[in-house]
């Protein structure tokens, strides 16, 4: 009898703080319990946190957008000014994501970014 093929999941939290990474912890735990292959794509603090939390998983540095927060004034205005940089960062990250999916033969991508 043939062994079932393990699904490969790429889990990529948005790099805007640890909240995005911690919300994906239960998802990763469930996938691992179901014997899925989990690859984590992240950068900075989410990368470090998830690498420590899930050392059994492969980890890929996937650079994200690093937001700037206003010292004072309007967050909405700051986001409007940042929009072109956000779009460029998203295009670069999406291109890298497609490369990873193809190289690693990923079946499913779980992300709050793409």
PDB file of N, CA and C in Angstrom:
ATOM      1  N   UNK A   1       0.840  -1.180   0.000  1.00  0.00           N
ATOM      2  CA  UNK A   1       0.000   0.000   0.000  1.00  0.00           C
ATOM      3  C   UNK A   1       0.888   1.247   0.000  1.00  0.00           C
ATOM      4  N   UNK A   2       0.513   2.226  -0.811  1.00  0.00           N
ATOM      5  CA  UNK A   2       1.297   3.455  -0.925  1.00  0.00           C
ATOM      6  C   UNK A   2       1.031   4.385   0.258  1.00  0.00           C
ATOM      7  N   UNK A   3       2.107   4.998   0.699  1.00  0.00           N
ATOM      8  CA  UNK A   3       1.989   5.985   1.773  1.00  0.00           C
ATOM      9  C   UNK A   3       1.386   7.265   1.185  1.00  0.00           C
ATOM     10  N   UNK A   4       0.412   7.874   1.872  1.00  0.00           N
ATOM     11  CA  UNK A   4      -0.182   9.110   1.345  1.00  0.00           C
ATOM     12  C   UNK A   4       0.866  10.219   1.232  1.00  0.00           C
ATOM     13  N   UNK A   5       0.730  11.030   0.208  1.00  0.00           N
ATOM     14  CA  UNK A   5       1.643  12.140  -0.012  1.00  0.00           C
ATOM     15  C   UNK A   5       1.334  13.249   0.990  1.00  0.00           C
ATOM     16  N   UNK A   6       2.369  13.734   1.666  1.00  0.00           N
ATOM     17  CA  UNK A   6       2.202  14.830   2.625  1.00  0.00           C
ATOM     18  C   UNK A   6       2.007  16.133   1.865  1.00  0.00           C
ATOM     19  N   UNK A   7       1.028  16.882   2.280  1.00  0.00           N
ATOM     20  CA  UNK A   7       0.813  18.217   1.706  1.00  0.00           C
ATOM     21  C   UNK A   7       1.863  19.158   2.267  1.00  0.00           C
ATOM     22  N   UNK A   8       2.323  20.092   1.412  1.00  0.00           N
ATOM     23  CA  UNK A   8       3.274  21.113   1.837  1.00  0.00           C
ATOM     24  C   UNK A   8       2.555  22.443   1.985  1.00  0.00           C
ATOM     25  N   UNK A   9       2.673  23.012   3.156  1.00  0.00           N
ATOM     26  CA  UNK A   9       2.061  24.302   3.458  1.00  0.00           C
ATOM     27  C   UNK A   9       3.157  25.338   3.690  1.00  0.00           C
ATOM     28  N   UNK A  10       3.002  26.483   3.079  1.00  0.00           N
ATOM     29  CA  UNK A  10       3.871  27.618   3.348  1.00  0.00           C
ATOM     30  C   UNK A  10       3.056  28.612   4.161  1.00  0.00           C
ATOM     31  N   UNK A  11       3.494  28.899   5.370  1.00  0.00           N
ATOM     32  CA  UNK A  11       2.787  29.805   6.275  1.00  0.00           C
ATOM     33  C   UNK A  11       3.596  31.090   6.368  1.00  0.00           C
ATOM     34  N   UNK A  12       2.973  32.213   5.981  1.00  0.00           N
ATOM     35  CA  UNK A  12       3.680  33.499   5.907  1.00  0.00           C
ATOM     36  C   UNK A  12       2.908  34.590   6.648  1.00  0.00           C
ATOM     37  N   UNK A  13       3.299  34.897   7.874  1.00  0.00           N
ATOM     38  CA  UNK A  13       2.629  35.997   8.580  1.00  0.00           C
ATOM     39  C   UNK A  13       3.126  37.352   8.091  1.00  0.00           C
ATOM     40  N   UNK A  14       2.257  38.312   8.140  1.00  0.00           N
ATOM     41  CA  UNK A  14       2.622  39.690   7.828  1.00  0.00           C
ATOM     42  C   UNK A  14       3.636  40.169   8.854  1.00  0.00           C
ATOM     43  N   UNK A  15       4.626  40.918   8.401  1.00  0.00           N
ATOM     44  CA  UNK A  15       5.711  41.364   9.269  1.00  0.00           C
ATOM     45  C   UNK A  15       5.419  42.751   9.853  1.00  0.00           C
ATOM     46  N   UNK A  16       4.277  42.888  10.511  1.00  0.00           N
ATOM     47  CA  UNK A  16       3.892  44.161  11.116  1.00  0.00           C
ATOM     48  C   UNK A  16       3.804  44.030  12.625  1.00  0.00           C
ATOM     49  N   UNK A  17       4.438  43.034  13.157  1.00  0.00           N
ATOM     50  CA  UNK A  17       4.411  42.811  14.593  1.00  0.00           C
ATOM     51  C   UNK A  17       4.192  41.350  14.891  1.00  0.00           C
ATOM     52  N   UNK A  18       4.382  40.991  16.136  1.00  0.00           N
ATOM     53  CA  UNK A  18       4.256  39.589  16.524  1.00  0.00           C
ATOM     54  C   UNK A  18       2.826  39.078  16.545  1.00  0.00           C
ATOM     55  N   UNK A  19       1.852  39.965  16.593  1.00  0.00           N
ATOM     56  CA  UNK A  19       0.456  39.529  16.606  1.00  0.00           C
ATOM     57  C   UNK A  19       0.098  38.687  15.395  1.00  0.00           C
ATOM     58  N   UNK A  20       0.620  39.062  14.241  1.00  0.00           N
ATOM     59  CA  UNK A  20       0.341  38.300  13.023  1.00  0.00           C
ATOM     60  C   UNK A  20       0.949  36.899  13.115  1.00  0.00           C
ATOM     61  N   UNK A  21       2.135  36.797  13.686  1.00  0.00           N
ATOM     62  CA  UNK A  21       2.786  35.492  13.834  1.00  0.00           C
ATOM     63  C   UNK A  21       2.084  34.643  14.891  1.00  0.00           C
ATOM     64  N   UNK A  22       1.745  35.238  16.030  1.00  0.00           N
ATOM     65  CA  UNK A  22       1.139  34.453  17.107  1.00  0.00           C
ATOM     66  C   UNK A  22      -0.252  33.947  16.730  1.00  0.00           C
ATOM     67  N   UNK A  23      -0.977  34.687  15.906  1.00  0.00           N
ATOM     68  CA  UNK A  23      -2.296  34.219  15.475  1.00  0.00           C
ATOM     69  C   UNK A  23      -2.205  32.986  14.577  1.00  0.00           C
ATOM     70  N   UNK A  24      -1.053  32.766  13.963  1.00  0.00           N
ATOM     71  CA  UNK A  24      -0.884  31.594  13.099  1.00  0.00           C
ATOM     72  C   UNK A  24      -0.375  30.361  13.857  1.00  0.00           C
ATOM     73  N   UNK A  25      -0.003  30.507  15.110  1.00  0.00           N
ATOM     74  CA  UNK A  25       0.496  29.380  15.903  1.00  0.00           C
ATOM     75  C   UNK A  25      -0.505  28.224  15.949  1.00  0.00           C
ATOM     76  N   UNK A  26      -1.795  28.457  16.272  1.00  0.00           N
ATOM     77  CA  UNK A  26      -2.739  27.329  16.299  1.00  0.00           C
ATOM     78  C   UNK A  26      -2.896  26.659  14.929  1.00  0.00           C
ATOM     79  N   UNK A  27      -2.793  27.438  13.876  1.00  0.00           N
ATOM     80  CA  UNK A  27      -2.898  26.878  12.515  1.00  0.00           C
ATOM     81  C   UNK A  27      -1.717  25.944  12.262  1.00  0.00           C
ATOM     82  N   UNK A  28      -0.523  26.406  12.586  1.00  0.00           N
ATOM     83  CA  UNK A  28       0.673  25.584  12.382  1.00  0.00           C
ATOM     84  C   UNK A  28       0.607  24.327  13.237  1.00  0.00           C
ATOM     85  N   UNK A  29       0.173  24.466  14.485  1.00  0.00           N
ATOM     86  CA  UNK A  29       0.053  23.298  15.366  1.00  0.00           C
ATOM     87  C   UNK A  29      -0.903  22.258  14.782  1.00  0.00           C
ATOM     88  N   UNK A  30      -2.045  22.701  14.270  1.00  0.00           N
ATOM     89  CA  UNK A  30      -3.013  21.756  13.682  1.00  0.00           C
ATOM     90  C   UNK A  30      -2.436  21.067  12.442  1.00  0.00           C
ATOM     91  N   UNK A  31      -1.745  21.836  11.612  1.00  0.00           N
ATOM     92  CA  UNK A  31      -1.138  21.247  10.415  1.00  0.00           C
ATOM     93  C   UNK A  31      -0.112  20.182  10.796  1.00  0.00           C
ATOM     94  N   UNK A  32       0.713  20.479  11.776  1.00  0.00           N
ATOM     95  CA  UNK A  32       1.727  19.508  12.204  1.00  0.00           C
ATOM     96  C   UNK A  32       1.088  18.257  12.800  1.00  0.00           C
ATOM     97  N   UNK A  33      -0.003  18.417  13.544  1.00  0.00           N
ATOM     98  CA  UNK A  33      -0.708  17.260  14.104  1.00  0.00           C
ATOM     99  C   UNK A  33      -1.287  16.383  13.010  1.00  0.00           C
ATOM    100  N   UNK A  34      -1.587  16.985  11.870  1.00  0.00           N
ATOM    101  CA  UNK A  34      -2.133  16.226  10.734  1.00  0.00           C
ATOM    102  C   UNK A  34      -1.031  15.742   9.798  1.00  0.00           C
ATOM    103  N   UNK A  35       0.209  15.821  10.277  1.00  0.00           N
ATOM    104  CA  UNK A  35       1.387  15.337   9.546  1.00  0.00           C
ATOM    105  C   UNK A  35       1.634  16.088   8.236  1.00  0.00           C
ATOM    106  N   UNK A  36       1.270  17.340   8.203  1.00  0.00           N
ATOM    107  CA  UNK A  36       1.581  18.158   7.023  1.00  0.00           C
ATOM    108  C   UNK A  36       3.015  18.650   7.134  1.00  0.00           C
ATOM    109  N   UNK A  37       3.610  18.924   5.994  1.00  0.00           N
ATOM    110  CA  UNK A  37       4.932  19.544   5.984  1.00  0.00           C
ATOM    111  C   UNK A  37       4.712  21.046   6.010  1.00  0.00           C
ATOM    112  N   UNK A  38       5.245  21.718   7.017  1.00  0.00           N
ATOM    113  CA  UNK A  38       5.042  23.149   7.184  1.00  0.00           C
ATOM    114  C   UNK A  38       6.368  23.876   6.990  1.00  0.00           C
ATOM    115  N   UNK A  39       6.333  24.852   6.100  1.00  0.00           N
ATOM    116  CA  UNK A  39       7.465  25.738   5.868  1.00  0.00           C
ATOM    117  C   UNK A  39       7.004  27.126   6.262  1.00  0.00           C
ATOM    118  N   UNK A  40       7.815  27.805   7.032  1.00  0.00           N
ATOM    119  CA  UNK A  40       7.447  29.132   7.520  1.00  0.00           C
ATOM    120  C   UNK A  40       8.263  30.177   6.778  1.00  0.00           C
ATOM    121  N   UNK A  41       7.574  31.146   6.189  1.00  0.00           N
ATOM    122  CA  UNK A  41       8.234  32.244   5.488  1.00  0.00           C
ATOM    123  C   UNK A  41       7.964  33.531   6.244  1.00  0.00           C
ATOM    124  N   UNK A  42       9.009  34.132   6.773  1.00  0.00           N
ATOM    125  CA  UNK A  42       8.839  35.353   7.559  1.00  0.00           C
ATOM    126  C   UNK A  42      10.162  36.102   7.612  1.00  0.00           C
ATOM    127  N   UNK A  43      10.138  37.236   8.299  1.00  0.00           N
ATOM    128  CA  UNK A  43      11.338  38.026   8.476  1.00  0.00           C
ATOM    129  C   UNK A  43      11.293  38.687   9.845  1.00  0.00           C
ATOM    130  N   UNK A  44      12.435  39.130  10.296  1.00  0.00           N
ATOM    131  CA  UNK A  44      12.565  39.893  11.535  1.00  0.00           C
ATOM    132  C   UNK A  44      11.997  39.158  12.749  1.00  0.00           C
ATOM    133  N   UNK A  45      11.278  39.871  13.596  1.00  0.00           N
ATOM    134  CA  UNK A  45      10.769  39.277  14.841  1.00  0.00           C
ATOM    135  C   UNK A  45       9.831  38.097  14.605  1.00  0.00           C
ATOM    136  N   UNK A  46       8.905  38.140  13.620  1.00  0.00           N
ATOM    137  CA  UNK A  46       8.082  36.952  13.378  1.00  0.00           C
ATOM    138  C   UNK A  46       8.919  35.727  12.988  1.00  0.00           C
ATOM    139  N   UNK A  47       9.958  35.937  12.185  1.00  0.00           N
ATOM    140  CA  UNK A  47      10.848  34.835  11.808  1.00  0.00           C
ATOM    141  C   UNK A  47      11.503  34.234  13.054  1.00  0.00           C
ATOM    142  N   UNK A  48      12.081  35.100  13.874  1.00  0.00           N
ATOM    143  CA  UNK A  48      12.772  34.630  15.083  1.00  0.00           C
ATOM    144  C   UNK A  48      11.817  33.901  16.026  1.00  0.00           C
ATOM    145  N   UNK A  49      10.633  34.462  16.231  1.00  0.00           N
ATOM    146  CA  UNK A  49       9.649  33.858  17.128  1.00  0.00           C
ATOM    147  C   UNK A  49       9.217  32.482  16.625  1.00  0.00           C
ATOM    148  N   UNK A  50       8.842  32.411  15.344  1.00  0.00           N
ATOM    149  CA  UNK A  50       8.336  31.152  14.802  1.00  0.00           C
ATOM    150  C   UNK A  50       9.439  30.103  14.655  1.00  0.00           C
ATOM    151  N   UNK A  51      10.671  30.540  14.377  1.00  0.00           N
ATOM    152  CA  UNK A  51      11.781  29.589  14.294  1.00  0.00           C
ATOM    153  C   UNK A  51      12.036  28.948  15.659  1.00  0.00           C
ATOM    154  N   UNK A  52      11.927  29.748  16.710  1.00  0.00           N
ATOM    155  CA  UNK A  52      12.116  29.228  18.068  1.00  0.00           C
ATOM    156  C   UNK A  52      10.924  28.358  18.480  1.00  0.00           C
ATOM    157  N   UNK A  53       9.731  28.786  18.116  1.00  0.00           N
ATOM    158  CA  UNK A  53       8.487  28.077  18.512  1.00  0.00           C
ATOM    159  C   UNK A  53       8.322  26.759  17.760  1.00  0.00           C
ATOM    160  N   UNK A  54       8.779  26.717  16.486  1.00  0.00           N
ATOM    161  CA  UNK A  54       8.619  25.529  15.649  1.00  0.00           C
ATOM    162  C   UNK A  54       9.954  25.138  15.007  1.00  0.00           C
ATOM    163  N   UNK A  55      10.899  24.642  15.809  1.00  0.00           N
ATOM    164  CA  UNK A  55      12.205  24.285  15.244  1.00  0.00           C
ATOM    165  C   UNK A  55      12.150  23.103  14.275  1.00  0.00           C
ATOM    166  N   UNK A  56      11.063  22.323  14.308  1.00  0.00           N
ATOM    167  CA  UNK A  56      10.942  21.172  13.408  1.00  0.00           C
ATOM    168  C   UNK A  56      10.584  21.583  11.978  1.00  0.00           C
ATOM    169  N   UNK A  57      10.166  22.822  11.794  1.00  0.00           N
ATOM    170  CA  UNK A  57       9.763  23.309  10.470  1.00  0.00           C
ATOM    171  C   UNK A  57      10.952  23.923   9.740  1.00  0.00           C
ATOM    172  N   UNK A  58      10.886  23.884   8.415  1.00  0.00           N
ATOM    173  CA  UNK A  58      11.835  24.660   7.619  1.00  0.00           C
ATOM    174  C   UNK A  58      11.419  26.123   7.704  1.00  0.00           C
ATOM    175  N   UNK A  59      12.400  27.009   7.623  1.00  0.00           N
ATOM    176  CA  UNK A  59      12.136  28.444   7.704  1.00  0.00           C
ATOM    177  C   UNK A  59      12.827  29.141   6.548  1.00  0.00           C
ATOM    178  N   UNK A  60      12.117  30.070   5.939  1.00  0.00           N
ATOM    179  CA  UNK A  60      12.633  30.845   4.821  1.00  0.00           C
ATOM    180  C   UNK A  60      12.506  32.315   5.171  1.00  0.00           C
ATOM    181  N   UNK A  61      13.550  33.068   4.943  1.00  0.00           N
ATOM    182  CA  UNK A  61      13.453  34.529   5.119  1.00  0.00           C
ATOM    183  C   UNK A  61      12.676  35.072   3.928  1.00  0.00           C
ATOM    184  N   UNK A  62      11.556  35.671   4.229  1.00  0.00           N
ATOM    185  CA  UNK A  62      10.712  36.274   3.207  1.00  0.00           C
ATOM    186  C   UNK A  62      10.511  37.736   3.591  1.00  0.00           C
ATOM    187  N   UNK A  63      11.344  38.630   3.039  1.00  0.00           N
ATOM    188  CA  UNK A  63      11.266  40.040   3.425  1.00  0.00           C
ATOM    189  C   UNK A  63       9.877  40.616   3.171  1.00  0.00           C
ATOM    190  N   UNK A  64       9.446  41.411   4.093  1.00  0.00           N
ATOM    191  CA  UNK A  64       8.140  42.047   3.979  1.00  0.00           C
ATOM    192  C   UNK A  64       8.261  43.555   4.006  1.00  0.00           C
ATOM    193  N   UNK A  65       7.153  44.192   4.081  1.00  0.00           N
ATOM    194  CA  UNK A  65       7.080  45.646   4.152  1.00  0.00           C
ATOM    195  C   UNK A  65       7.284  46.071   5.599  1.00  0.00           C
ATOM    196  N   UNK A  66       8.122  47.040   5.803  1.00  0.00           N
ATOM    197  CA  UNK A  66       8.376  47.544   7.144  1.00  0.00           C
ATOM    198  C   UNK A  66       7.694  48.903   7.292  1.00  0.00           C
ATOM    199  N   UNK A  67       6.551  48.932   7.943  1.00  0.00           N
ATOM    200  CA  UNK A  67       5.774  50.172   8.022  1.00  0.00           C
ATOM    201  C   UNK A  67       6.456  51.235   8.874  1.00  0.00           C
ATOM    202  N   UNK A  68       6.178  52.452   8.529  1.00  0.00           N
ATOM    203  CA  UNK A  68       6.615  53.591   9.340  1.00  0.00           C
ATOM    204  C   UNK A  68       5.380  54.114  10.055  1.00  0.00           C
ATOM    205  N   UNK A  69       5.538  54.383  11.314  1.00  0.00           N
ATOM    206  CA  UNK A  69       4.425  54.882  12.107  1.00  0.00           C
ATOM    207  C   UNK A  69       4.682  56.349  12.445  1.00  0.00           C
ATOM    208  N   UNK A  70       3.639  57.166  12.379  1.00  0.00           N
ATOM    209  CA  UNK A  70       3.841  58.590  12.665  1.00  0.00           C
ATOM    210  C   UNK A  70       4.103  58.831  14.156  1.00  0.00           C
ATOM    211  N   UNK A  71       5.019  59.751  14.424  1.00  0.00           N
ATOM    212  CA  UNK A  71       5.284  60.131  15.813  1.00  0.00           C
ATOM    213  C   UNK A  71       4.103  60.918  16.372  1.00  0.00           C
ATOM    214  N   UNK A  72       3.445  61.608  15.504  1.00  0.00           N
ATOM    215  CA  UNK A  72       2.245  62.366  15.846  1.00  0.00           C
ATOM    216  C   UNK A  72       1.480  62.587  14.548  1.00  0.00           C
ATOM    217  N   UNK A  73       0.299  62.998  14.623  1.00  0.00           N
ATOM    218  CA  UNK A  73      -0.471  63.234  13.407  1.00  0.00           C
ATOM    219  C   UNK A  73      -1.298  62.033  12.991  1.00  0.00           C
ATOM    220  N   UNK A  74      -1.676  62.035  11.753  1.00  0.00           N
ATOM    221  CA  UNK A  74      -2.642  61.075  11.232  1.00  0.00           C
ATOM    222  C   UNK A  74      -1.997  59.802  10.688  1.00  0.00           C
ATOM    223  N   UNK A  75      -2.441  58.675  11.203  1.00  0.00           N
ATOM    224  CA  UNK A  75      -1.992  57.385  10.678  1.00  0.00           C
ATOM    225  C   UNK A  75      -2.507  57.204   9.252  1.00  0.00           C
ATOM    226  N   UNK A  76      -3.726  57.668   8.989  1.00  0.00           N
ATOM    227  CA  UNK A  76      -4.305  57.542   7.643  1.00  0.00           C
ATOM    228  C   UNK A  76      -3.469  58.305   6.620  1.00  0.00           C
ATOM    229  N   UNK A  77      -3.034  59.496   6.978  1.00  0.00           N
ATOM    230  CA  UNK A  77      -2.202  60.290   6.075  1.00  0.00           C
ATOM    231  C   UNK A  77      -0.847  59.613   5.861  1.00  0.00           C
ATOM    232  N   UNK A  78      -0.290  59.062   6.897  1.00  0.00           N
ATOM    233  CA  UNK A  78       0.978  58.348   6.776  1.00  0.00           C
ATOM    234  C   UNK A  78       0.823  57.143   5.850  1.00  0.00           C
ATOM    235  N   UNK A  79      -0.254  56.401   5.997  1.00  0.00           N
ATOM    236  CA  UNK A  79      -0.492  55.235   5.147  1.00  0.00           C
ATOM    237  C   UNK A  79      -0.667  55.654   3.687  1.00  0.00           C
ATOM    238  N   UNK A  80      -1.323  56.770   3.464  1.00  0.00           N
ATOM    239  CA  UNK A  80      -1.493  57.278   2.103  1.00  0.00           C
ATOM    240  C   UNK A  80      -0.136  57.610   1.485  1.00  0.00           C
ATOM    241  N   UNK A  81       0.718  58.237   2.260  1.00  0.00           N
ATOM    242  CA  UNK A  81       2.069  58.565   1.771  1.00  0.00           C
ATOM    243  C   UNK A  81       2.904  57.299   1.535  1.00  0.00           C
ATOM    244  N   UNK A  82       2.689  56.292   2.342  1.00  0.00           N
ATOM    245  CA  UNK A  82       3.452  55.053   2.262  1.00  0.00           C
ATOM    246  C   UNK A  82       2.948  54.106   1.166  1.00  0.00           C
ATOM    247  N   UNK A  83       1.778  54.375   0.633  1.00  0.00           N
ATOM    248  CA  UNK A  83       1.145  53.444  -0.302  1.00  0.00           C
ATOM    249  C   UNK A  83       2.049  53.019  -1.461  1.00  0.00           C
ATOM    250  N   UNK A  84       2.739  53.926  -2.152  1.00  0.00           N
ATOM    251  CA  UNK A  84       3.606  53.480  -3.257  1.00  0.00           C
ATOM    252  C   UNK A  84       4.704  52.510  -2.789  1.00  0.00           C
ATOM    253  N   UNK A  85       5.289  52.780  -1.630  1.00  0.00           N
ATOM    254  CA  UNK A  85       6.322  51.888  -1.096  1.00  0.00           C
ATOM    255  C   UNK A  85       5.725  50.536  -0.703  1.00  0.00           C
ATOM    256  N   UNK A  86       4.504  50.575  -0.163  1.00  0.00           N
ATOM    257  CA  UNK A  86       3.823  49.331   0.195  1.00  0.00           C
ATOM    258  C   UNK A  86       3.568  48.476  -1.040  1.00  0.00           C
ATOM    259  N   UNK A  87       3.108  49.099  -2.107  1.00  0.00           N
ATOM    260  CA  UNK A  87       2.830  48.369  -3.360  1.00  0.00           C
ATOM    261  C   UNK A  87       4.099  47.747  -3.930  1.00  0.00           C
ATOM    262  N   UNK A  88       5.186  48.520  -3.925  1.00  0.00           N
ATOM    263  CA  UNK A  88       6.451  48.001  -4.446  1.00  0.00           C
ATOM    264  C   UNK A  88       6.918  46.808  -3.618  1.00  0.00           C
ATOM    265  N   UNK A  89       6.847  46.933  -2.319  1.00  0.00           N
ATOM    266  CA  UNK A  89       7.240  45.847  -1.429  1.00  0.00           C
ATOM    267  C   UNK A  89       6.372  44.606  -1.665  1.00  0.00           C
ATOM    268  N   UNK A  90       5.087  44.811  -1.859  1.00  0.00           N
ATOM    269  CA  UNK A  90       4.167  43.694  -2.113  1.00  0.00           C
ATOM    270  C   UNK A  90       4.508  42.990  -3.424  1.00  0.00           C
ATOM    271  N   UNK A  91       4.842  43.751  -4.450  1.00  0.00           N
ATOM    272  CA  UNK A  91       5.221  43.152  -5.745  1.00  0.00           C
ATOM    273  C   UNK A  91       6.475  42.294  -5.600  1.00  0.00           C
ATOM    274  N   UNK A  92       7.463  42.811  -4.879  1.00  0.00           N
ATOM    275  CA  UNK A  92       8.712  42.064  -4.680  1.00  0.00           C
ATOM    276  C   UNK A  92       8.444  40.790  -3.885  1.00  0.00           C
ATOM    277  N   UNK A  93       7.672  40.902  -2.817  1.00  0.00           N
ATOM    278  CA  UNK A  93       7.361  39.744  -1.981  1.00  0.00           C
ATOM    279  C   UNK A  93       6.537  38.713  -2.750  1.00  0.00           C
ATOM    280  N   UNK A  94       5.594  39.160  -3.552  1.00  0.00           N
ATOM    281  CA  UNK A  94       4.766  38.233  -4.332  1.00  0.00           C
ATOM    282  C   UNK A  94       5.625  37.467  -5.336  1.00  0.00           C
ATOM    283  N   UNK A  95       6.558  38.175  -5.973  1.00  0.00           N
ATOM    284  CA  UNK A  95       7.453  37.518  -6.929  1.00  0.00           C
ATOM    285  C   UNK A  95       8.276  36.442  -6.213  1.00  0.00           C
ATOM    286  N   UNK A  96       8.817  36.778  -5.046  1.00  0.00           N
ATOM    287  CA  UNK A  96       9.592  35.808  -4.268  1.00  0.00           C
ATOM    288  C   UNK A  96       8.719  34.646  -3.813  1.00  0.00           C
ATOM    289  N   UNK A  97       7.479  34.938  -3.447  1.00  0.00           N
ATOM    290  CA  UNK A  97       6.550  33.880  -3.047  1.00  0.00           C
ATOM    291  C   UNK A  97       6.350  32.882  -4.180  1.00  0.00           C
ATOM    292  N   UNK A  98       6.101  33.361  -5.383  1.00  0.00           N
ATOM    293  CA  UNK A  98       5.901  32.465  -6.520  1.00  0.00           C
ATOM    294  C   UNK A  98       7.136  31.608  -6.785  1.00  0.00           C
ATOM    295  N   UNK A  99       8.321  32.192  -6.606  1.00  0.00           N
ATOM    296  CA  UNK A  99       9.558  31.419  -6.771  1.00  0.00           C
ATOM    297  C   UNK A  99       9.639  30.302  -5.739  1.00  0.00           C
ATOM    298  N   UNK A 100       9.322  30.624  -4.490  1.00  0.00           N
ATOM    299  CA  UNK A 100       9.364  29.629  -3.415  1.00  0.00           C
ATOM    300  C   UNK A 100       8.350  28.516  -3.671  1.00  0.00           C
ATOM    301  N   UNK A 101       7.147  28.891  -4.069  1.00  0.00           N
ATOM    302  CA  UNK A 101       6.095  27.898  -4.335  1.00  0.00           C
ATOM    303  C   UNK A 101       6.554  26.926  -5.420  1.00  0.00           C
ATOM    304  N   UNK A 102       7.164  27.465  -6.455  1.00  0.00           N
ATOM    305  CA  UNK A 102       7.630  26.615  -7.557  1.00  0.00           C
ATOM    306  C   UNK A 102       8.818  25.755  -7.117  1.00  0.00           C
ATOM    307  N   UNK A 103       9.826  26.377  -6.477  1.00  0.00           N
ATOM    308  CA  UNK A 103      11.026  25.650  -6.056  1.00  0.00           C
ATOM    309  C   UNK A 103      10.716  24.537  -5.066  1.00  0.00           C
ATOM    310  N   UNK A 104       9.866  24.828  -4.106  1.00  0.00           N
ATOM    311  CA  UNK A 104       9.575  23.882  -3.020  1.00  0.00           C
ATOM    312  C   UNK A 104       8.342  23.017  -3.275  1.00  0.00           C
ATOM    313  N   UNK A 105       7.683  23.235  -4.402  1.00  0.00           N
ATOM    314  CA  UNK A 105       6.467  22.482  -4.754  1.00  0.00           C
ATOM    315  C   UNK A 105       5.422  22.576  -3.638  1.00  0.00           C
ATOM    316  N   UNK A 106       5.115  23.816  -3.261  1.00  0.00           N
ATOM    317  CA  UNK A 106       4.154  24.084  -2.196  1.00  0.00           C
ATOM    318  C   UNK A 106       2.738  23.807  -2.706  1.00  0.00           C
ATOM    319  N   UNK A 107       1.937  23.166  -1.876  1.00  0.00           N
ATOM    320  CA  UNK A 107       0.536  22.892  -2.224  1.00  0.00           C
ATOM    321  C   UNK A 107      -0.392  24.012  -1.799  1.00  0.00           C
ATOM    322  N   UNK A 108      -0.136  24.588  -0.605  1.00  0.00           N
ATOM    323  CA  UNK A 108      -1.044  25.587  -0.041  1.00  0.00           C
ATOM    324  C   UNK A 108      -0.234  26.697   0.625  1.00  0.00           C
ATOM    325  N   UNK A 109      -0.650  27.945   0.395  1.00  0.00           N
ATOM    326  CA  UNK A 109      -0.052  29.090   1.061  1.00  0.00           C
ATOM    327  C   UNK A 109      -1.089  29.659   2.024  1.00  0.00           C
ATOM    328  N   UNK A 110      -0.677  29.847   3.276  1.00  0.00           N
ATOM    329  CA  UNK A 110      -1.532  30.475   4.280  1.00  0.00           C
ATOM    330  C   UNK A 110      -0.828  31.755   4.707  1.00  0.00           C
ATOM    331  N   UNK A 111      -1.493  32.880   4.478  1.00  0.00           N
ATOM    332  CA  UNK A 111      -0.859  34.155   4.779  1.00  0.00           C
ATOM    333  C   UNK A 111      -1.907  35.229   5.010  1.00  0.00           C
ATOM    334  N   UNK A 112      -1.544  36.207   5.815  1.00  0.00           N
ATOM    335  CA  UNK A 112      -2.405  37.379   5.956  1.00  0.00           C
ATOM    336  C   UNK A 112      -1.812  38.537   5.179  1.00  0.00           C
ATOM    337  N   UNK A 113      -0.879  38.250   4.293  1.00  0.00           N
ATOM    338  CA  UNK A 113      -0.213  39.286   3.506  1.00  0.00           C
ATOM    339  C   UNK A 113      -0.628  39.247   2.042  1.00  0.00           C
ATOM    340  N   UNK A 114      -0.638  38.057   1.436  1.00  0.00           N
ATOM    341  CA  UNK A 114      -0.857  37.970  -0.003  1.00  0.00           C
ATOM    342  C   UNK A 114      -2.313  37.863  -0.359  1.00  0.00           C
TER     343      UNK A 114
END
